[in-house]
Amino acid sequence: MASALDELMNSLQGSGGIGQMSRSTGLGESDVTKLLSGALPALLAGLSRNAASSDGAAGLLAALDRDHDGSIMDDVVGYLGGGGATTGGAGILQHIFGGRQGQVESALSRSTGVDQSSVSNILAMAAPLVLGYLGRQRRAQNLDAAGLSSLLQQEQRVAQERSPEAVGMLTRLIDADDDGSIMDEMAEMGSSLLASLFKQT
């Protein structure tokens, strides 16, 4: 099975989603792409962490069944250009990152050179797309809560194999109690290492 990271990025590139994100935020398309190279892995890492417990996986499954059937992936540009693309995503980010959201945004800002407000907007735009992708996979593969958790863990393993340093740093950032030094490391790492999470063709 293709990596979720690759499929999501390919969908955003092929559908014109990156261009729409650029128009919505005022960022250049290269900056949007650079930011997504950290935002998508961070979102999947946060979801994997939340779904590691049976209760967390069941909660995620219920959310997918209730609100994320995957249809959002059929018209990515329509969703992104709808005027309220960040509204639902903001609530999703709270669930994914909890009290770590500000630290995640700050670290991505430091590593990409994109201002934190734009990072927050891109994350909020991307979060419903990630859940939409998972909702589509849940239906296509008839996944239960355990299967959904396994899918996310598999994504973590693929990412870990591609770029162990980047994934390790993202995981530490989401889990850590004091992440000041980790954010400094993220800045030093920059977006090039995050981009290595995506398959190079």
PDB file of C-alpha atoms in Angstrom:
ATOM      1  CA  MET A   1       0.000   0.000   0.000  1.00  0.00           C
ATOM      2  CA  ALA A   2       1.247   3.473  -0.872  1.00  0.00           C
ATOM      3  CA  SER A   3       2.267   5.732   1.977  1.00  0.00           C
ATOM      4  CA  ALA A   4      -0.399   8.113   3.278  1.00  0.00           C
ATOM      5  CA  LEU A   5       2.200  10.891   3.196  1.00  0.00           C
ATOM      6  CA  ASP A   6       2.813  10.368  -0.514  1.00  0.00           C
ATOM      7  CA  GLU A   7      -0.866  10.002  -1.375  1.00  0.00           C
ATOM      8  CA  LEU A   8      -1.838  13.132   0.549  1.00  0.00           C
ATOM      9  CA  MET A   9       0.950  15.221  -0.966  1.00  0.00           C
ATOM     10  CA  ASN A  10       0.230  13.894  -4.461  1.00  0.00           C
ATOM     11  CA  SER A  11      -3.457  14.716  -3.985  1.00  0.00           C
ATOM     12  CA  LEU A  12      -2.659  18.264  -2.898  1.00  0.00           C
ATOM     13  CA  GLN A  13      -0.278  18.764  -5.816  1.00  0.00           C
ATOM     14  CA  GLY A  14      -2.430  17.114  -8.465  1.00  0.00           C
ATOM     15  CA  SER A  15      -5.709  18.725  -7.431  1.00  0.00           C
ATOM     16  CA  GLY A  16      -4.401  22.274  -7.240  1.00  0.00           C
ATOM     17  CA  GLY A  17      -4.696  22.227  -3.459  1.00  0.00           C
ATOM     18  CA  ILE A  18      -1.237  23.681  -2.898  1.00  0.00           C
ATOM     19  CA  GLY A  19      -2.068  26.568  -5.216  1.00  0.00           C
ATOM     20  CA  GLN A  20      -5.305  27.197  -3.333  1.00  0.00           C
ATOM     21  CA  MET A  21      -3.470  27.128   0.014  1.00  0.00           C
ATOM     22  CA  SER A  22      -1.015  29.619  -1.452  1.00  0.00           C
ATOM     23  CA  ARG A  23      -3.809  31.963  -2.514  1.00  0.00           C
ATOM     24  CA  SER A  24      -5.592  31.622   0.838  1.00  0.00           C
ATOM     25  CA  THR A  25      -2.531  32.359   2.963  1.00  0.00           C
ATOM     26  CA  GLY A  26      -0.466  34.623   0.720  1.00  0.00           C
ATOM     27  CA  LEU A  27       2.470  32.212   0.918  1.00  0.00           C
ATOM     28  CA  GLY A  28       4.374  31.134  -2.165  1.00  0.00           C
ATOM     29  CA  GLU A  29       3.660  27.615  -3.389  1.00  0.00           C
ATOM     30  CA  SER A  30       7.217  26.576  -2.527  1.00  0.00           C
ATOM     31  CA  ASP A  31       6.682  27.711   1.078  1.00  0.00           C
ATOM     32  CA  VAL A  32       3.368  25.851   1.266  1.00  0.00           C
ATOM     33  CA  THR A  33       5.031  22.688  -0.027  1.00  0.00           C
ATOM     34  CA  LYS A  34       7.922  23.137   2.410  1.00  0.00           C
ATOM     35  CA  LEU A  35       5.504  23.588   5.289  1.00  0.00           C
ATOM     36  CA  LEU A  36       3.374  20.587   4.327  1.00  0.00           C
ATOM     37  CA  SER A  37       6.526  18.453   4.412  1.00  0.00           C
ATOM     38  CA  GLY A  38       6.472  18.963   8.178  1.00  0.00           C
ATOM     39  CA  ALA A  39       2.755  19.485   8.788  1.00  0.00           C
ATOM     40  CA  LEU A  40       1.501  16.211   7.291  1.00  0.00           C
ATOM     41  CA  PRO A  41       3.973  13.986   9.194  1.00  0.00           C
ATOM     42  CA  ALA A  42       3.226  15.915  12.404  1.00  0.00           C
ATOM     43  CA  LEU A  43      -0.526  15.383  11.985  1.00  0.00           C
ATOM     44  CA  LEU A  44      -0.106  11.667  11.299  1.00  0.00           C
ATOM     45  CA  ALA A  45       2.309  11.318  14.234  1.00  0.00           C
ATOM     46  CA  GLY A  46      -0.190  13.009  16.544  1.00  0.00           C
ATOM     47  CA  LEU A  47      -3.047  10.798  15.320  1.00  0.00           C
ATOM     48  CA  SER A  48      -0.905   7.686  15.716  1.00  0.00           C
ATOM     49  CA  ARG A  49      -0.111   8.662  19.279  1.00  0.00           C
ATOM     50  CA  ASN A  50      -3.784   9.283  20.065  1.00  0.00           C
ATOM     51  CA  ALA A  51      -4.878   5.993  18.487  1.00  0.00           C
ATOM     52  CA  ALA A  52      -2.264   3.934  20.328  1.00  0.00           C
ATOM     53  CA  SER A  53      -4.772   3.152  23.099  1.00  0.00           C
ATOM     54  CA  SER A  54      -7.997   1.229  22.478  1.00  0.00           C
ATOM     55  CA  ASP A  55     -10.087   4.172  23.720  1.00  0.00           C
ATOM     56  CA  GLY A  56      -8.214   6.603  21.498  1.00  0.00           C
ATOM     57  CA  ALA A  57      -8.588   4.375  18.446  1.00  0.00           C
ATOM     58  CA  ALA A  58     -12.310   3.922  19.130  1.00  0.00           C
ATOM     59  CA  GLY A  59     -12.729   7.676  19.484  1.00  0.00           C
ATOM     60  CA  LEU A  60     -10.951   8.318  16.201  1.00  0.00           C
ATOM     61  CA  LEU A  61     -13.056   5.681  14.457  1.00  0.00           C
ATOM     62  CA  ALA A  62     -16.248   7.294  15.764  1.00  0.00           C
ATOM     63  CA  ALA A  63     -15.076  10.710  14.557  1.00  0.00           C
ATOM     64  CA  LEU A  64     -14.350   9.334  11.089  1.00  0.00           C
ATOM     65  CA  ASP A  65     -17.751   7.664  10.875  1.00  0.00           C
ATOM     66  CA  ARG A  66     -19.521  10.784  12.088  1.00  0.00           C
ATOM     67  CA  ASP A  67     -17.741  13.560  10.214  1.00  0.00           C
ATOM     68  CA  HIS A  68     -15.106  12.294   7.764  1.00  0.00           C
ATOM     69  CA  ASP A  69     -16.350   9.938   5.065  1.00  0.00           C
ATOM     70  CA  GLY A  70     -13.560  10.843   2.654  1.00  0.00           C
ATOM     71  CA  SER A  71     -15.685  12.867   0.245  1.00  0.00           C
ATOM     72  CA  ILE A  72     -13.544  15.929   1.023  1.00  0.00           C
ATOM     73  CA  MET A  73     -10.815  14.317  -1.080  1.00  0.00           C
ATOM     74  CA  ASP A  74     -13.047  14.474  -4.186  1.00  0.00           C
ATOM     75  CA  ASP A  75     -12.951  18.295  -4.286  1.00  0.00           C
ATOM     76  CA  VAL A  76      -9.891  19.498  -2.404  1.00  0.00           C
ATOM     77  CA  VAL A  77      -9.832  22.924  -4.044  1.00  0.00           C
ATOM     78  CA  GLY A  78     -13.556  23.427  -3.391  1.00  0.00           C
ATOM     79  CA  TYR A  79     -13.018  22.672   0.302  1.00  0.00           C
ATOM     80  CA  LEU A  80      -9.944  24.890   0.578  1.00  0.00           C
ATOM     81  CA  GLY A  81     -11.613  27.757  -1.257  1.00  0.00           C
ATOM     82  CA  GLY A  82     -14.845  27.531   0.690  1.00  0.00           C
ATOM     83  CA  GLY A  83     -14.063  30.405   3.026  1.00  0.00           C
ATOM     84  CA  GLY A  84     -14.173  28.392   6.249  1.00  0.00           C
ATOM     85  CA  ALA A  85     -11.412  25.894   5.556  1.00  0.00           C
ATOM     86  CA  THR A  86      -9.586  26.590   8.817  1.00  0.00           C
ATOM     87  CA  THR A  87     -12.643  26.627  11.110  1.00  0.00           C
ATOM     88  CA  GLY A  88     -13.226  22.894  11.473  1.00  0.00           C
ATOM     89  CA  GLY A  89      -9.534  22.198  11.307  1.00  0.00           C
ATOM     90  CA  ALA A  90      -8.818  24.312  14.394  1.00  0.00           C
ATOM     91  CA  GLY A  91     -10.947  22.011  16.548  1.00  0.00           C
ATOM     92  CA  ILE A  92      -9.301  18.940  15.047  1.00  0.00           C
ATOM     93  CA  LEU A  93      -5.862  20.289  15.902  1.00  0.00           C
ATOM     94  CA  GLN A  94      -6.900  20.688  19.543  1.00  0.00           C
ATOM     95  CA  HIS A  95      -7.867  17.024  19.635  1.00  0.00           C
ATOM     96  CA  ILE A  96      -4.706  15.855  17.875  1.00  0.00           C
ATOM     97  CA  PHE A  97      -2.107  17.925  19.716  1.00  0.00           C
ATOM     98  CA  GLY A  98      -3.882  19.134  22.858  1.00  0.00           C
ATOM     99  CA  GLY A  99      -1.594  21.394  24.858  1.00  0.00           C
ATOM    100  CA  ARG A 100       1.287  20.748  22.464  1.00  0.00           C
ATOM    101  CA  GLN A 101      -0.286  22.611  19.538  1.00  0.00           C
ATOM    102  CA  GLY A 102       1.577  25.882  20.088  1.00  0.00           C
ATOM    103  CA  GLN A 103       4.893  24.080  20.460  1.00  0.00           C
ATOM    104  CA  VAL A 104       4.302  22.060  17.283  1.00  0.00           C
ATOM    105  CA  GLU A 105       3.454  25.225  15.349  1.00  0.00           C
ATOM    106  CA  SER A 106       6.481  27.046  16.729  1.00  0.00           C
ATOM    107  CA  ALA A 107       8.816  24.177  15.850  1.00  0.00           C
ATOM    108  CA  LEU A 108       7.469  23.944  12.294  1.00  0.00           C
ATOM    109  CA  SER A 109       7.827  27.709  11.961  1.00  0.00           C
ATOM    110  CA  ARG A 110      11.450  27.531  13.052  1.00  0.00           C
ATOM    111  CA  SER A 111      12.313  24.621  10.775  1.00  0.00           C
ATOM    112  CA  THR A 112      10.666  26.070   7.664  1.00  0.00           C
ATOM    113  CA  GLY A 113      11.139  29.809   8.137  1.00  0.00           C
ATOM    114  CA  VAL A 114       7.369  30.355   7.708  1.00  0.00           C
ATOM    115  CA  ASP A 115       5.660  32.623  10.240  1.00  0.00           C
ATOM    116  CA  GLN A 116       3.690  30.844  12.973  1.00  0.00           C
ATOM    117  CA  SER A 117       0.330  32.329  11.961  1.00  0.00           C
ATOM    118  CA  SER A 118       0.677  30.825   8.482  1.00  0.00           C
ATOM    119  CA  VAL A 119       1.809  27.530   9.994  1.00  0.00           C
ATOM    120  CA  SER A 120      -1.351  27.477  12.104  1.00  0.00           C
ATOM    121  CA  ASN A 121      -3.524  28.167   9.059  1.00  0.00           C
ATOM    122  CA  ILE A 122      -1.899  25.470   6.925  1.00  0.00           C
ATOM    123  CA  LEU A 123      -2.186  22.915   9.730  1.00  0.00           C
ATOM    124  CA  ALA A 124      -5.871  23.773  10.156  1.00  0.00           C
ATOM    125  CA  MET A 125      -6.452  23.397   6.408  1.00  0.00           C
ATOM    126  CA  ALA A 126      -4.567  20.099   6.251  1.00  0.00           C
ATOM    127  CA  ALA A 127      -6.121  18.420   9.310  1.00  0.00           C
ATOM    128  CA  PRO A 128      -9.571  17.705   7.766  1.00  0.00           C
ATOM    129  CA  LEU A 129      -7.851  16.388   4.633  1.00  0.00           C
ATOM    130  CA  VAL A 130      -5.806  13.943   6.706  1.00  0.00           C
ATOM    131  CA  LEU A 131      -8.950  12.743   8.489  1.00  0.00           C
ATOM    132  CA  GLY A 132     -10.781  12.567   5.167  1.00  0.00           C
ATOM    133  CA  TYR A 133      -8.017  10.362   3.813  1.00  0.00           C
ATOM    134  CA  LEU A 134      -8.224   8.110   6.866  1.00  0.00           C
ATOM    135  CA  GLY A 135     -12.020   7.997   6.582  1.00  0.00           C
ATOM    136  CA  ARG A 136     -11.721   6.840   2.997  1.00  0.00           C
ATOM    137  CA  GLN A 137      -9.204   4.160   3.975  1.00  0.00           C
ATOM    138  CA  ARG A 138     -11.447   3.055   6.838  1.00  0.00           C
ATOM    139  CA  ARG A 139     -14.290   2.424   4.390  1.00  0.00           C
ATOM    140  CA  ALA A 140     -12.204   0.987   1.556  1.00  0.00           C
ATOM    141  CA  GLN A 141     -10.524  -1.525   3.869  1.00  0.00           C
ATOM    142  CA  ASN A 142     -13.442  -1.962   6.313  1.00  0.00           C
ATOM    143  CA  LEU A 143     -11.136  -1.078   9.191  1.00  0.00           C
ATOM    144  CA  ASP A 144     -12.236  -1.389  12.793  1.00  0.00           C
ATOM    145  CA  ALA A 145     -10.587   0.562  15.627  1.00  0.00           C
ATOM    146  CA  ALA A 146      -7.701  -1.899  15.880  1.00  0.00           C
ATOM    147  CA  GLY A 147      -7.189  -1.839  12.121  1.00  0.00           C
ATOM    148  CA  LEU A 148      -7.154   1.948  12.106  1.00  0.00           C
ATOM    149  CA  SER A 149      -4.553   2.003  14.862  1.00  0.00           C
ATOM    150  CA  SER A 150      -2.502  -0.551  12.926  1.00  0.00           C
ATOM    151  CA  LEU A 151      -2.701   1.576   9.771  1.00  0.00           C
ATOM    152  CA  LEU A 152      -1.361   4.613  11.607  1.00  0.00           C
ATOM    153  CA  GLN A 153       1.406   2.586  13.229  1.00  0.00           C
ATOM    154  CA  GLN A 154       2.350   1.264   9.794  1.00  0.00           C
ATOM    155  CA  GLU A 155       2.610   4.831   8.536  1.00  0.00           C
ATOM    156  CA  GLN A 156       4.891   5.632  11.448  1.00  0.00           C
ATOM    157  CA  ARG A 157       7.121   2.695  10.559  1.00  0.00           C
ATOM    158  CA  VAL A 158       7.339   3.762   6.901  1.00  0.00           C
ATOM    159  CA  ALA A 159       8.216   7.312   7.931  1.00  0.00           C
ATOM    160  CA  GLN A 160      10.732   6.033  10.476  1.00  0.00           C
ATOM    161  CA  GLU A 161      12.484   3.973   7.813  1.00  0.00           C
ATOM    162  CA  ARG A 162      12.683   6.939   5.440  1.00  0.00           C
ATOM    163  CA  SER A 163      13.858   9.549   7.902  1.00  0.00           C
ATOM    164  CA  PRO A 164      14.455   8.257  11.425  1.00  0.00           C
ATOM    165  CA  GLU A 165      15.936  11.539  12.664  1.00  0.00           C
ATOM    166  CA  ALA A 166      12.983  13.634  11.486  1.00  0.00           C
ATOM    167  CA  VAL A 167      10.367  11.222  12.827  1.00  0.00           C
ATOM    168  CA  GLY A 168      12.188  10.850  16.118  1.00  0.00           C
ATOM    169  CA  MET A 169      12.263  14.604  16.529  1.00  0.00           C
ATOM    170  CA  LEU A 170       8.565  15.021  15.693  1.00  0.00           C
ATOM    171  CA  THR A 171       7.635  12.262  18.140  1.00  0.00           C
ATOM    172  CA  ARG A 172       9.751  13.764  20.890  1.00  0.00           C
ATOM    173  CA  LEU A 173       8.213  17.155  20.257  1.00  0.00           C
ATOM    174  CA  ILE A 174       4.657  15.831  20.606  1.00  0.00           C
ATOM    175  CA  ASP A 175       5.467  13.748  23.679  1.00  0.00           C
ATOM    176  CA  ALA A 176       7.987  15.924  25.519  1.00  0.00           C
ATOM    177  CA  ASP A 177       7.289  17.874  28.711  1.00  0.00           C
ATOM    178  CA  ASP A 178       9.936  20.490  27.928  1.00  0.00           C
ATOM    179  CA  ASP A 179      10.611  20.873  24.250  1.00  0.00           C
ATOM    180  CA  GLY A 180      12.687  24.057  24.083  1.00  0.00           C
ATOM    181  CA  SER A 181      15.803  22.224  22.985  1.00  0.00           C
ATOM    182  CA  ILE A 182      13.797  20.121  20.524  1.00  0.00           C
ATOM    183  CA  MET A 183      12.485  23.248  18.822  1.00  0.00           C
ATOM    184  CA  ASP A 184      16.063  24.459  18.455  1.00  0.00           C
ATOM    185  CA  GLU A 185      16.952  21.123  16.891  1.00  0.00           C
ATOM    186  CA  MET A 186      13.995  21.425  14.523  1.00  0.00           C
ATOM    187  CA  ALA A 187      15.289  24.819  13.399  1.00  0.00           C
ATOM    188  CA  GLU A 188      18.730  23.366  12.759  1.00  0.00           C
ATOM    189  CA  MET A 189      17.219  20.403  10.947  1.00  0.00           C
ATOM    190  CA  GLY A 190      15.253  22.633   8.577  1.00  0.00           C
ATOM    191  CA  SER A 191      12.688  21.573   6.013  1.00  0.00           C
ATOM    192  CA  SER A 192      15.031  19.511   3.843  1.00  0.00           C
ATOM    193  CA  LEU A 193      15.149  16.662   6.345  1.00  0.00           C
ATOM    194  CA  LEU A 194      11.388  16.809   6.842  1.00  0.00           C
ATOM    195  CA  ALA A 195      10.954  16.623   3.071  1.00  0.00           C
ATOM    196  CA  SER A 196      12.883  13.338   3.083  1.00  0.00           C
ATOM    197  CA  LEU A 197       9.762  11.754   4.577  1.00  0.00           C
ATOM    198  CA  PHE A 198       8.221  11.897   1.114  1.00  0.00           C
ATOM    199  CA  LYS A 199       9.180   9.397  -1.547  1.00  0.00           C
ATOM    200  CA  GLN A 200      11.655  10.747  -4.026  1.00  0.00           C
ATOM    201  CA  THR A 201      10.874   9.721  -7.608  1.00  0.00           C
TER     202      THR A 201
END
